[in-house]
Coordinates of C-alpha atoms in Angstrom, one line a residue:
X131 CA 30.5 -22.6 -20.3
X132 CA 29.6 -18.8 -21.1
X133 CA 27.4 -16.6 -18.8
X134 CA 24.0 -16.6 -19.3
X135 CA 22.1 -13.3 -19.9
X136 CA 19.0 -12.0 -18.5
X137 CA 16.2 -14.8 -19.2
X138 CA 13.9 -13.4 -21.4
X139 CA 10.8 -15.7 -21.2
X140 CA 9.3 -15.7 -18.0
X141 CA 6.3 -17.8 -17.3
X142 CA 4.1 -16.0 -15.7
X143 CA 0.8 -16.0 -17.8
X144 CA -2.1 -13.7 -17.9
X145 CA -4.4 -16.3 -17.3
X146 CA -3.4 -17.5 -14.2
X147 CA -2.8 -14.7 -12.7
X148 CA -5.9 -13.1 -13.5
X149 CA -7.5 -16.1 -12.2
X150 CA -5.4 -15.6 -8.8
X151 CA -6.8 -11.9 -8.5
X152 CA -10.3 -13.3 -9.1
X153 CA -10.0 -15.4 -6.1
X154 CA -9.7 -18.9 -7.3
X155 CA -6.9 -21.6 -7.3
X156 CA -4.9 -20.9 -4.0
X157 CA -5.5 -17.6 -1.9
X158 CA -2.9 -15.6 -0.2
X159 CA -1.3 -17.3 2.3
X160 CA -3.1 -21.0 1.5
X161 CA -0.7 -23.7 1.2
X162 CA -0.3 -26.1 -1.9
X163 CA 0.4 -29.3 -0.4
X164 CA 2.1 -31.8 -2.4
X165 CA 1.9 -35.3 -1.4
X166 CA 4.9 -38.0 -2.6
X167 CA 5.3 -41.5 -2.2
X168 CA 8.6 -42.7 -1.7
X169 CA 11.0 -42.8 -4.9
X170 CA 9.1 -39.7 -6.5
X171 CA 10.8 -36.9 -8.0
X172 CA 10.8 -33.9 -6.1
X173 CA 11.7 -30.8 -8.2
X174 CA 14.0 -28.0 -6.9
X175 CA 14.0 -24.7 -8.4
X176 CA 16.4 -22.2 -8.6
X177 CA 15.2 -18.8 -8.2
X178 CA 17.4 -15.7 -7.8
X179 CA 20.9 -14.3 -6.3
X180 CA 21.5 -11.1 -5.1
X181 CA 23.8 -8.9 -2.4
X182 CA 22.7 -9.8 1.3
X183 CA 22.4 -6.2 2.3
X184 CA 20.4 -5.4 -0.8
X185 CA 17.3 -7.2 -0.4
X186 CA 15.3 -5.6 -3.5
X187 CA 18.3 -6.1 -5.5
X188 CA 18.1 -9.8 -7.3
X189 CA 19.1 -11.5 -10.2
X190 CA 18.1 -14.4 -12.0
X191 CA 20.4 -17.7 -10.8
X192 CA 21.8 -18.8 -14.1
X193 CA 23.0 -15.2 -14.8
X194 CA 26.0 -16.7 -13.0
X195 CA 28.4 -18.8 -14.5
X196 CA 26.8 -22.0 -12.7
X197 CA 25.7 -25.5 -13.6
X198 CA 22.9 -25.2 -16.0
X199 CA 20.4 -27.3 -18.0
X200 CA 20.8 -26.9 -21.9
X201 CA 17.3 -25.6 -22.1
X202 CA 15.7 -23.7 -19.3
X203 CA 12.4 -24.0 -18.4
X204 CA 10.5 -21.8 -16.2
X205 CA 8.0 -22.5 -13.5
X206 CA 4.8 -20.6 -13.5
X207 CA 4.4 -17.7 -11.4
X208 CA 1.9 -16.3 -9.4
X209 CA 1.2 -12.4 -9.5
X210 CA 2.7 -12.0 -5.9
X211 CA 5.8 -14.3 -6.9
X212 CA 6.5 -12.2 -10.1
X213 CA 6.4 -8.8 -8.3
X214 CA 8.6 -10.3 -5.3
X215 CA 11.4 -10.6 -8.0
X216 CA 10.9 -14.4 -8.5
X217 CA 12.2 -15.9 -11.4
X218 CA 11.9 -19.7 -10.7
X219 CA 13.6 -22.4 -13.5
X220 CA 14.3 -26.3 -13.2
X221 CA 17.4 -27.2 -12.1
X222 CA 20.1 -30.1 -12.8
X223 CA 19.2 -31.5 -9.0
X224 CA 18.0 -34.6 -8.7
X225 CA 16.2 -35.8 -5.8
X226 CA 13.6 -38.2 -4.7
X227 CA 11.1 -38.4 -1.7
X228 CA 12.8 -40.4 0.9
X229 CA 16.0 -41.3 -1.1
X230 CA 19.3 -40.3 0.8
X231 CA 22.4 -39.1 -1.9
X232 CA 25.8 -39.2 -0.8
X233 CA 28.0 -36.7 -3.0
X234 CA 26.5 -36.9 -6.7
X235 CA 27.9 -34.8 -9.2
X236 CA 25.9 -32.1 -10.6
X237 CA 28.3 -30.9 -13.6
X238 CA 31.7 -30.1 -14.8
X239 CA 32.6 -26.6 -15.5
X240 CA 35.4 -25.0 -17.2
X241 CA 35.5 -21.4 -16.3
X242 CA 36.9 -18.5 -18.4
X243 CA 38.7 -15.8 -16.8
X244 CA 35.9 -13.3 -16.8
X245 CA 33.7 -15.3 -15.5
X246 CA 36.3 -16.5 -12.3
X247 CA 35.9 -12.5 -11.9
X248 CA 31.8 -12.8 -12.1
X249 CA 32.4 -15.3 -9.4
X250 CA 34.7 -13.7 -7.3
X251 CA 32.9 -9.9 -7.2
X252 CA 29.6 -11.4 -6.7
X253 CA 31.4 -13.3 -3.8
X254 CA 32.7 -10.2 -2.3
X255 CA 29.4 -8.7 -2.6
X256 CA 28.5 -11.4 -0.3
X257 CA 25.7 -12.6 -2.9
X258 CA 23.3 -15.3 -1.6
X259 CA 21.4 -17.9 -3.8
X260 CA 17.6 -18.7 -3.5
X261 CA 16.3 -22.2 -4.3
X262 CA 12.7 -23.5 -4.0
X263 CA 11.7 -27.1 -3.2
X264 CA 7.8 -27.6 -2.8
X265 CA 7.1 -24.2 -2.3
X266 CA 10.0 -23.8 0.5
X267 CA 12.7 -21.8 0.1
X268 CA 16.2 -22.5 1.1
X269 CA 19.1 -20.0 0.9
X270 CA 22.8 -20.2 1.3
X271 CA 25.8 -17.8 0.2
X272 CA 27.3 -18.3 -3.2
X273 CA 30.9 -18.5 -1.9
X274 CA 33.1 -17.5 1.2
X275 CA 35.3 -14.6 2.0
X276 CA 37.8 -14.0 4.8
X277 CA 39.4 -10.8 5.6
X278 CA 41.7 -10.3 8.6
X279 CA 44.3 -8.7 9.9
X280 CA 45.9 -5.3 9.1
X281 CA 49.3 -6.1 9.0
X282 CA 49.7 -8.7 7.4
X283 CA 46.5 -8.6 5.4
X284 CA 44.8 -11.8 4.3
X285 CA 41.7 -11.7 2.0
X286 CA 41.1 -14.9 0.6
X287 CA 37.8 -16.1 -1.6
X288 CA 36.6 -19.6 -2.1
X289 CA 33.5 -20.9 -3.9
X290 CA 31.3 -23.7 -2.7
X291 CA 31.0 -26.5 -4.8
X292 CA 29.4 -28.6 -2.9
X293 CA 26.0 -28.3 -1.0
X294 CA 24.1 -30.7 1.4
X295 CA 20.1 -30.8 1.3
X296 CA 18.5 -31.3 4.5
X297 CA 15.0 -32.1 4.3
X298 CA 12.3 -33.6 6.7
X299 CA 9.1 -35.0 6.1
X300 CA 6.2 -36.2 8.2
X301 CA 4.0 -39.0 6.2
X302 CA 4.0 -37.8 2.4
X303 CA 4.6 -34.3 2.9
X304 CA 7.6 -31.7 2.9
X305 CA 7.3 -30.0 6.1
X306 CA 11.1 -28.6 6.2
X307 CA 14.2 -27.8 3.9
X308 CA 17.5 -26.5 3.9
X309 CA 21.3 -26.0 2.5
X310 CA 24.2 -26.4 4.5
X311 CA 28.0 -26.1 3.7
X312 CA 29.3 -26.7 7.1
X313 CA 31.3 -29.5 7.0
X314 CA 32.5 -28.7 3.3
X315 CA 35.9 -26.7 2.4
X316 CA 35.0 -24.0 -0.4
X317 CA 37.4 -24.1 -3.6
X318 CA 39.9 -21.3 -3.3
X319 CA 39.6 -18.8 -6.4
X320 CA 43.0 -17.0 -5.2
X321 CA 46.2 -17.1 -6.8
X322 CA 45.0 -17.9 -10.7
X323 CA 46.7 -15.6 -13.2
X324 CA 44.5 -13.4 -15.5
X325 CA 44.3 -15.6 -18.7
X326 CA 44.3 -19.1 -16.5
X327 CA 40.9 -21.3 -16.9
X328 CA 39.3 -22.8 -14.0
X329 CA 38.1 -26.5 -13.9
X330 CA 35.3 -27.1 -11.2
X331 CA 33.1 -30.1 -10.4
X332 CA 29.9 -29.2 -8.6
X333 CA 28.6 -32.2 -6.3
X334 CA 25.2 -32.0 -3.9
X335 CA 24.1 -34.5 -1.3
X336 CA 20.5 -35.3 -0.1
X337 CA 19.8 -36.6 3.5
X338 CA 16.2 -37.2 4.6
X339 CA 14.7 -37.3 8.3
X340 CA 11.4 -37.9 9.7
X341 CA 9.6 -35.2 12.2
X342 CA 6.5 -35.1 13.9
X343 CA 5.9 -31.8 12.9
X344 CA 2.3 -32.5 10.7
X345 CA 2.3 -28.5 9.7
X346 CA 4.9 -26.2 8.1
X347 CA 3.5 -23.5 9.9
X348 CA 4.2 -25.4 13.5
X349 CA 7.8 -25.5 12.5
X350 CA 10.4 -24.0 15.1
X351 CA 14.2 -24.5 14.7
X352 CA 16.9 -23.5 16.6
X353 CA 20.2 -21.3 15.6
X354 CA 20.6 -23.5 12.6
X355 CA 16.8 -23.4 11.6
X356 CA 17.0 -20.7 8.6
X357 CA 19.7 -18.5 6.6
X358 CA 17.8 -15.4 7.9
X359 CA 17.2 -14.2 11.0
X360 CA 14.6 -15.9 12.8
X361 CA 10.9 -14.2 13.4
X362 CA 11.0 -11.2 15.3
X363 CA 10.2 -11.7 19.4
X364 CA 7.6 -9.5 20.8
X365 CA 8.9 -6.7 21.8
X366 CA 6.7 -5.5 25.0
X367 CA 9.2 -2.5 25.9
X368 CA 7.9 -0.7 22.5
X369 CA 4.2 -1.4 23.3
X370 CA 4.2 -0.3 27.1
X371 CA 6.4 2.9 25.6
X372 CA 3.5 3.6 22.9
X373 CA 0.5 2.7 25.3
X374 CA 1.9 5.0 28.1
X375 CA 2.1 7.9 25.5
X376 CA -1.1 7.1 24.3
X377 CA -2.9 7.0 27.8
X378 CA -1.0 10.2 28.6
X379 CA -1.9 12.2 25.7
X380 CA -5.8 10.9 25.4
X381 CA -5.8 11.8 29.0
X382 CA -4.3 15.2 28.9
X383 CA -6.3 15.9 26.0
X384 CA -9.7 15.0 27.0
X385 CA -9.0 16.7 31.0
X386 CA -7.7 20.0 29.4
X387 CA -10.3 20.2 26.3
X388 CA -13.4 19.5 28.7
X389 CA -12.5 21.5 31.2
X390 CA -11.8 24.3 28.8
X391 CA -14.9 24.1 26.7
X392 CA -17.1 23.2 29.6
X393 CA -15.9 26.7 31.2
X394 CA -16.5 28.4 27.8
X395 CA -19.6 26.8 26.9
X396 CA -21.1 27.9 30.6
X397 CA -19.8 31.4 30.2
X398 CA -20.7 32.0 26.5
X399 CA -24.3 30.8 27.1
X400 CA -24.3 33.0 30.6
X401 CA -23.3 36.0 28.7
X402 CA -25.9 35.7 25.9
X403 CA -28.8 35.2 28.2
X404 CA -27.6 38.2 30.4
X405 CA -26.9 40.3 27.2
X406 CA -30.2 39.3 25.2
X407 CA -31.2 42.6 25.3
X408 CA -28.3 44.2 23.6
X409 CA -27.3 44.1 19.7
X410 CA -25.1 41.9 18.2
X411 CA -22.6 43.9 17.6
X412 CA -22.1 44.8 21.4
X413 CA -22.2 41.0 21.8
X414 CA -19.3 40.6 19.2
X415 CA -17.4 43.2 20.9
X416 CA -17.6 41.8 24.2
X417 CA -16.7 38.4 23.1
X418 CA -13.8 36.8 22.1
X419 CA -12.2 33.1 21.3
X420 CA -14.0 30.5 19.1
X421 CA -17.7 31.5 19.7
X422 CA -16.5 34.7 18.0
X423 CA -15.9 32.9 14.4
X424 CA -19.4 30.7 14.5
X425 CA -20.6 32.5 11.3
X426 CA -16.9 32.0 9.3
X427 CA -15.7 28.1 11.0
X428 CA -18.1 26.7 8.4
X429 CA -16.9 28.6 5.3
X430 CA -15.9 26.3 2.6
X431 CA -12.2 26.0 2.2
X432 CA -10.6 27.1 -1.3
X433 CA -9.6 24.2 -3.4
X434 CA -12.3 21.8 -2.3
X435 CA -11.8 19.5 -4.9
X436 CA -8.4 18.5 -4.1
X437 CA -9.2 18.4 -0.3
X438 CA -12.2 15.9 -1.0
X439 CA -10.2 13.6 -3.4
X440 CA -7.5 13.4 -0.7
X441 CA -10.2 12.5 2.0
X442 CA -11.6 9.9 -0.5
X443 CA -7.7 8.2 -1.2
X444 CA -7.3 8.6 2.7
X445 CA -10.4 6.4 3.7
X446 CA -9.4 3.7 0.9
X447 CA -6.1 3.1 2.1
X448 CA -7.3 3.3 5.7
X449 CA -9.8 0.2 4.4
X450 CA -6.8 -1.1 2.4
X451 CA -4.5 -1.0 5.6
X452 CA -7.2 -2.1 8.0
X453 CA -7.8 -5.3 5.6
X454 CA -4.3 -6.3 5.0
X455 CA -3.7 -6.5 8.6
X456 CA -7.4 -8.1 9.3
X457 CA -6.1 -10.6 6.5
X458 CA -2.7 -11.6 8.6
X459 CA -4.8 -11.8 12.0
X460 CA -6.5 -14.3 10.0
X461 CA -3.8 -16.5 9.1
X462 CA -4.2 -15.8 5.4
X463 CA -0.3 -15.0 4.5
X464 CA 2.1 -18.0 4.8
X465 CA 5.1 -17.0 5.6
X466 CA 6.4 -19.8 2.9
X467 CA 4.0 -18.7 0.4
X468 CA 5.9 -16.3 -1.8
X469 CA 4.2 -12.9 -2.6
X470 CA 1.0 -13.7 -0.9
X471 CA 0.7 -10.2 0.9
X472 CA 1.7 -8.3 -2.5
X473 CA -1.4 -10.5 -4.4
X474 CA -3.5 -9.7 -1.8
X475 CA -2.6 -5.8 -1.5
X476 CA -3.5 -5.3 -5.2
X477 CA -7.0 -7.2 -5.0
X478 CA -7.8 -5.1 -2.3
X479 CA -6.2 -1.8 -3.8
X480 CA -8.6 -2.6 -7.2
X481 CA -11.5 -3.4 -4.7
X482 CA -11.4 -0.7 -2.5
X483 CA -11.3 2.1 -5.2
X484 CA -15.3 2.5 -4.9
X485 CA -14.6 4.2 -1.5
X486 CA -12.3 6.8 -2.5
X487 CA -14.8 7.6 -5.0
X488 CA -17.6 7.6 -3.1
X489 CA -16.4 9.6 0.1
X490 CA -14.7 12.2 -2.3
X491 CA -18.0 12.8 -4.5
X492 CA -19.9 12.6 -1.4
X493 CA -18.0 15.3 0.4
X494 CA -17.7 17.1 -2.9
X495 CA -21.3 17.6 -3.3
X496 CA -21.9 18.5 0.0
X497 CA -19.6 21.2 0.5
X498 CA -21.0 22.8 -2.9
X499 CA -19.1 21.0 -5.7
X500 CA -20.4 20.9 -8.8
X501 CA -17.7 19.3 -11.0
X502 CA -17.8 16.5 -9.8
X503 CA -16.5 14.7 -13.1
X504 CA -13.6 16.4 -12.4
X505 CA -13.5 15.2 -8.9
X506 CA -13.7 11.4 -9.7
X507 CA -10.6 11.9 -12.3
X508 CA -8.9 14.2 -9.8
X509 CA -9.4 11.4 -7.0
X510 CA -8.4 8.5 -9.2
X511 CA -5.1 10.6 -10.0
X512 CA -3.8 11.3 -6.7
X513 CA -2.0 8.2 -6.0
X514 CA -2.3 6.5 -9.5
X515 CA 0.1 8.9 -11.0
X516 CA 2.6 9.6 -8.3
X517 CA 2.8 5.5 -8.0
X518 CA 3.2 5.3 -11.7
X519 CA 6.1 7.6 -12.2
X520 CA 8.3 6.2 -9.2
X521 CA 7.5 2.7 -10.2
X522 CA 8.8 3.6 -13.7
X523 CA 11.9 5.1 -12.5
X524 CA 12.7 2.2 -9.9
X525 CA 11.7 -0.2 -12.9
X526 CA 13.7 1.4 -15.4
X527 CA 16.8 1.0 -13.1
X528 CA 16.2 -2.1 -12.7
X529 CA 15.5 -3.2 -16.1
X530 CA 19.0 -1.6 -17.2
X531 CA 20.9 -3.7 -14.4
X532 CA 19.1 -6.8 -15.6
X533 CA 17.4 -7.0 -12.1
X534 CA 14.7 -9.8 -11.9
X535 CA 12.4 -6.9 -10.1
X536 CA 11.9 -5.6 -13.4
X537 CA 8.4 -6.4 -14.2
X538 CA 7.8 -8.1 -17.5
X539 CA 5.7 -6.8 -20.0
X540 CA 2.9 -9.5 -19.7
X541 CA 2.6 -8.4 -16.0
X542 CA 2.6 -4.7 -16.6
X543 CA -0.2 -4.9 -19.2
X544 CA -1.9 -7.2 -16.4
X545 CA -1.9 -4.6 -13.9
X546 CA -2.7 -2.0 -16.1
X547 CA -5.8 -4.2 -17.0
X548 CA -7.0 -4.6 -13.5
X549 CA -6.8 -1.2 -12.9
X550 CA -8.4 0.2 -16.4
X551 CA -11.1 -2.9 -15.7
X552 CA -11.8 -3.1 -11.8
X553 CA -10.3 0.2 -10.4
X554 CA -11.1 2.8 -12.3
X555 CA -14.7 1.5 -12.9
X556 CA -15.3 1.5 -9.3
X557 CA -13.9 4.8 -8.7
X558 CA -16.8 6.1 -10.9
X559 CA -19.5 3.8 -9.8
X560 CA -18.6 4.8 -6.4
X561 CA -18.3 8.5 -7.2
X562 CA -22.1 8.3 -8.8
X563 CA -23.5 6.4 -5.8
X564 CA -21.8 9.3 -3.4
X565 CA -23.1 12.0 -5.2
X566 CA -26.8 11.0 -5.5
X567 CA -26.5 10.0 -1.7
X568 CA -25.5 13.3 -0.9
X569 CA -27.3 15.9 1.3
X570 CA -26.8 19.4 2.1
X571 CA -23.9 20.1 4.3
X572 CA -25.3 20.2 8.5
X573 CA -23.6 23.3 9.6
X574 CA -25.2 24.1 12.9
X575 CA -24.2 27.7 12.4
X576 CA -25.0 30.1 9.3
X577 CA -22.3 31.6 7.5
X578 CA -22.1 35.1 6.6
X579 CA -21.1 36.3 2.8
X580 CA -18.4 38.6 4.2
X581 CA -15.2 36.8 5.7
X582 CA -14.4 38.0 9.0
X583 CA -11.0 39.5 9.6
X584 CA -8.5 37.0 11.4
X585 CA -6.0 38.9 14.0
X586 CA -2.2 38.3 13.6
X587 CA -1.6 35.2 15.2
X588 CA 1.5 34.3 17.4
X589 CA 4.2 31.7 16.1
X590 CA 3.2 28.8 17.8
X591 CA 0.1 28.7 16.5
X592 CA 1.3 28.5 12.9
X593 CA 1.2 25.9 10.4
X594 CA 4.8 25.0 10.4
X595 CA 4.4 24.6 14.4
X596 CA 1.3 22.8 14.0
X597 CA 2.7 20.6 11.5
X598 CA 5.6 19.5 13.6
X599 CA 4.0 19.3 16.8
X600 CA 0.7 17.0 14.8
X601 CA 3.4 15.0 13.0
X602 CA 5.7 14.5 15.5
X603 CA 3.5 12.7 18.5
X604 CA 2.0 10.3 16.0
X605 CA 5.4 9.3 14.7
X606 CA 6.7 9.0 18.5
X607 CA 4.1 6.5 19.2
X608 CA 5.2 4.3 16.5
X609 CA 8.7 5.2 16.0
X610 CA 9.9 1.8 18.2
X611 CA 7.9 -0.7 16.0
X612 CA 8.7 1.4 12.8
X613 CA 12.0 0.0 12.8
X614 CA 10.9 -3.5 13.2
X615 CA 8.9 -2.9 10.0
X616 CA 11.6 -1.2 8.0
X617 CA 13.8 -4.3 9.0
X618 CA 10.9 -6.7 7.6
X619 CA 10.3 -4.6 4.7
X620 CA 14.3 -3.6 3.5
X621 CA 15.6 -6.0 5.8
X622 CA 16.1 -10.2 5.9
X623 CA 13.4 -10.3 9.0
X624 CA 10.1 -12.3 9.1
X625 CA 7.1 -10.2 11.0
X626 CA 4.6 -12.4 12.0
X627 CA 3.3 -10.3 14.9
X628 CA 0.4 -9.0 13.1
X629 CA -2.0 -8.7 16.7
X630 CA 0.7 -5.9 17.9
X631 CA 0.7 -4.4 14.4
X632 CA -2.9 -4.0 14.5
X633 CA -2.6 -2.4 18.1
X634 CA 0.1 -0.2 17.0
X635 CA -2.2 0.9 14.1
X636 CA -4.9 1.7 16.5
X637 CA -2.7 3.7 18.5
X638 CA -1.6 5.8 15.4
X639 CA -5.1 6.9 14.8
X640 CA -6.2 7.3 18.3
X641 CA -3.1 9.8 18.6
X642 CA -3.6 11.7 15.6
X643 CA -7.5 12.0 15.9
X644 CA -6.6 13.4 19.5
X645 CA -3.7 16.1 18.1
X646 CA -6.0 16.9 15.4
X647 CA -9.0 18.0 17.8
X648 CA -6.7 19.7 20.4
X649 CA -4.7 21.6 17.6
X650 CA -7.8 22.6 15.9
X651 CA -9.6 23.8 19.3
X652 CA -6.3 26.4 19.6
X653 CA -6.4 27.4 16.2
X654 CA -10.5 28.4 16.8
X655 CA -9.3 30.2 20.2
X656 CA -7.0 32.2 18.1
X657 CA -9.9 33.3 16.0
X658 CA -8.8 31.7 12.7
X659 CA -11.3 29.5 11.1
X660 CA -9.2 28.4 8.3
X661 CA -9.2 24.8 10.0
X662 CA -10.2 22.7 6.7
X663 CA -6.4 22.0 5.3
X664 CA -4.8 23.0 8.5
X665 CA -6.4 19.7 10.0
X666 CA -5.0 17.5 7.3
X667 CA -1.8 19.1 7.0
X668 CA -1.4 19.0 10.5
X669 CA -1.5 15.5 11.5
X670 CA -0.6 14.4 7.8
X671 CA 2.9 15.8 8.6
X672 CA 3.5 12.3 9.9
X673 CA 4.4 10.9 6.6
X674 CA 7.0 13.4 6.6
X675 CA 8.5 12.4 9.8
X676 CA 8.1 8.7 8.5
X677 CA 10.5 9.7 5.3
X678 CA 12.9 11.5 7.5
X679 CA 13.0 8.5 9.3
X680 CA 13.8 6.4 6.2
X681 CA 16.9 8.5 5.4
X682 CA 17.9 7.8 8.9
X683 CA 17.7 4.2 8.4
X684 CA 19.1 3.8 5.2
X685 CA 22.4 6.1 6.5
X686 CA 22.7 4.1 10.2
X687 CA 20.5 1.2 10.7
X688 CA 21.2 -0.4 7.1
X689 CA 23.9 -1.7 5.1
X690 CA 21.9 -0.9 1.6
X691 CA 24.2 0.3 -1.0
X692 CA 24.0 0.4 -5.0
X693 CA 21.9 2.7 -7.7
X694 CA 19.4 -0.3 -7.8
X695 CA 18.7 -0.7 -4.0
X696 CA 19.0 3.1 -3.5
X697 CA 16.6 4.2 -6.1
X698 CA 14.0 1.8 -5.0
X699 CA 14.3 2.4 -1.3
X700 CA 13.8 6.2 -1.3
X701 CA 11.3 6.2 -4.2
X702 CA 8.7 3.6 -2.5
X703 CA 9.6 5.3 1.1
X704 CA 8.6 8.3 -0.4
X705 CA 5.4 6.9 -1.4
X706 CA 5.2 5.5 2.1
X707 CA 5.0 8.7 3.7
X708 CA 2.7 10.0 1.2
X709 CA 0.0 7.0 1.7
X710 CA 0.6 7.7 5.6
X711 CA 0.0 11.4 4.6
X712 CA -3.9 10.9 3.1
X713 CA -4.4 8.3 5.7
X714 CA -3.9 10.3 8.6
X715 CA -4.7 13.7 7.4
X716 CA -8.3 11.8 6.2
X717 CA -8.2 10.8 10.2
X718 CA -7.3 14.2 11.4
X719 CA -9.8 15.8 8.8
X720 CA -13.1 14.1 10.0
X721 CA -11.9 14.1 13.8
X722 CA -12.0 18.0 13.7
X723 CA -15.0 18.3 11.8
X724 CA -16.8 16.1 14.3
X725 CA -15.4 18.1 17.3
X726 CA -16.1 21.5 15.5
X727 CA -19.8 20.4 15.1
X728 CA -19.9 19.1 18.8
X729 CA -19.2 22.4 20.2
X730 CA -21.1 24.6 18.0
X731 CA -24.2 22.4 18.3
X732 CA -23.8 22.8 21.9
X733 CA -23.6 26.3 22.1
X734 CA -26.7 28.9 22.3
X735 CA -27.2 30.9 19.3
X736 CA -29.7 33.3 18.3

């Protein structure tokens, strides 16, 4: 048998995927329940293989020299499954509902030396396989490797040629599926000559058992329940740590700012009443701090179009993140359903484009912007262009290595069509509504034509220090939880604690808002009124800390390696940090704006 190349005809078609995006058929996480009668055929699909420690480096199962039908027939896939790297195809395994099979022959193979070397290399890289039975993934290792001792050193490699399938049913439905090689001896690949052919006979067994569990989501197993690590347990220590930090931080900011502001307002208002007979120049000379810059604090910043685009896209991702977590809390993402979160994220991103257009155009018109068409183009390109460039590099690396993570042309065209027909038009529509509903900027103080000179600032009030403090504190509030999220996205864990994730997300936004208010106040107290961009950068720098953590995670907390996995990890980690910059920068800016309006409205002015 010759080694099969990368399969060309993937079965994802545009029409079924577009129907999925529009909400028809199975929604994200909705189980497609199949009912069987005794003796009905149960199709087992082979899916993908790949190194265990590189979750995003996957290849089609039939790229290995294994038992393969003469004509490969692929299963129709959803968009989320394609994005997840799934490439399901029918197999030679014959399984019938509730009928046990004992050591049935699957096929006979005669492997050439290059094919044997391909299998040996896959086993040494800890390749695992994934099959799918009735939407239930089952996984196992391709072979067995034993390496022990220093002197003498032993290195044994074996191939699993027999698989035991264990399936559990309730009534006429399959509840659980697993594969085991517990009582099987591997076929040794050691001691073969370089020109020797290898004859193999692959066999399998099927065992059915009845269970009292009625739903797959209620299925819980012990230590033998799964190939990957089990669902993460509740980590109360990290939650308590985050809560204590938030309470201390919020309490500190509230007490300090309220006391300082109360004293400042009382002193300034008293000074104004006692010095009402004096000139404004005399008043300015005797004053200091944030009140003296009341004629400059609402002076519009440079690059206002870019600032509004950042706020618009940040607001969009805030809505997108909240929507994903709420959908997860409502149980719309089933862990047995492939790619459900991917499909939901694409659909929500397209639909929330109207938010970015509205927020950006609305605020842009408020602060006197006139080139609203250019602002809409900048808004729609602020994330889509970096994402497209990153994806192009990552997808090219996958394509060059024959990975199933490389998207087929039909999927690329579909995603481009969704953005052109849904995402971009909604951004324009949102921008038009935002522009038409915009009212003049409501500033409590008038702005002078001539800007006030800013005095020299101490080093601890510099932008770099503000970014360090404003980025580190929100990051420290989520650092423990961030490990579990990385272990899920870039590892083999299953994250189902969405209630805790929602709580941590709220903590992150709360800490970011409080830190932004504190840093803005300290900046204004130094008579520096350039707070617009500073407020975005100070807390938005949390994204930089998240990217630095991803570097630490790759080097110290994971076993990922190879060009394919490395390029994908750092490419999408950089995008993740960018998204957090946009989200937290938006929260930081509007918190500072609300705070500044509050303190200047409550200040008596002539």
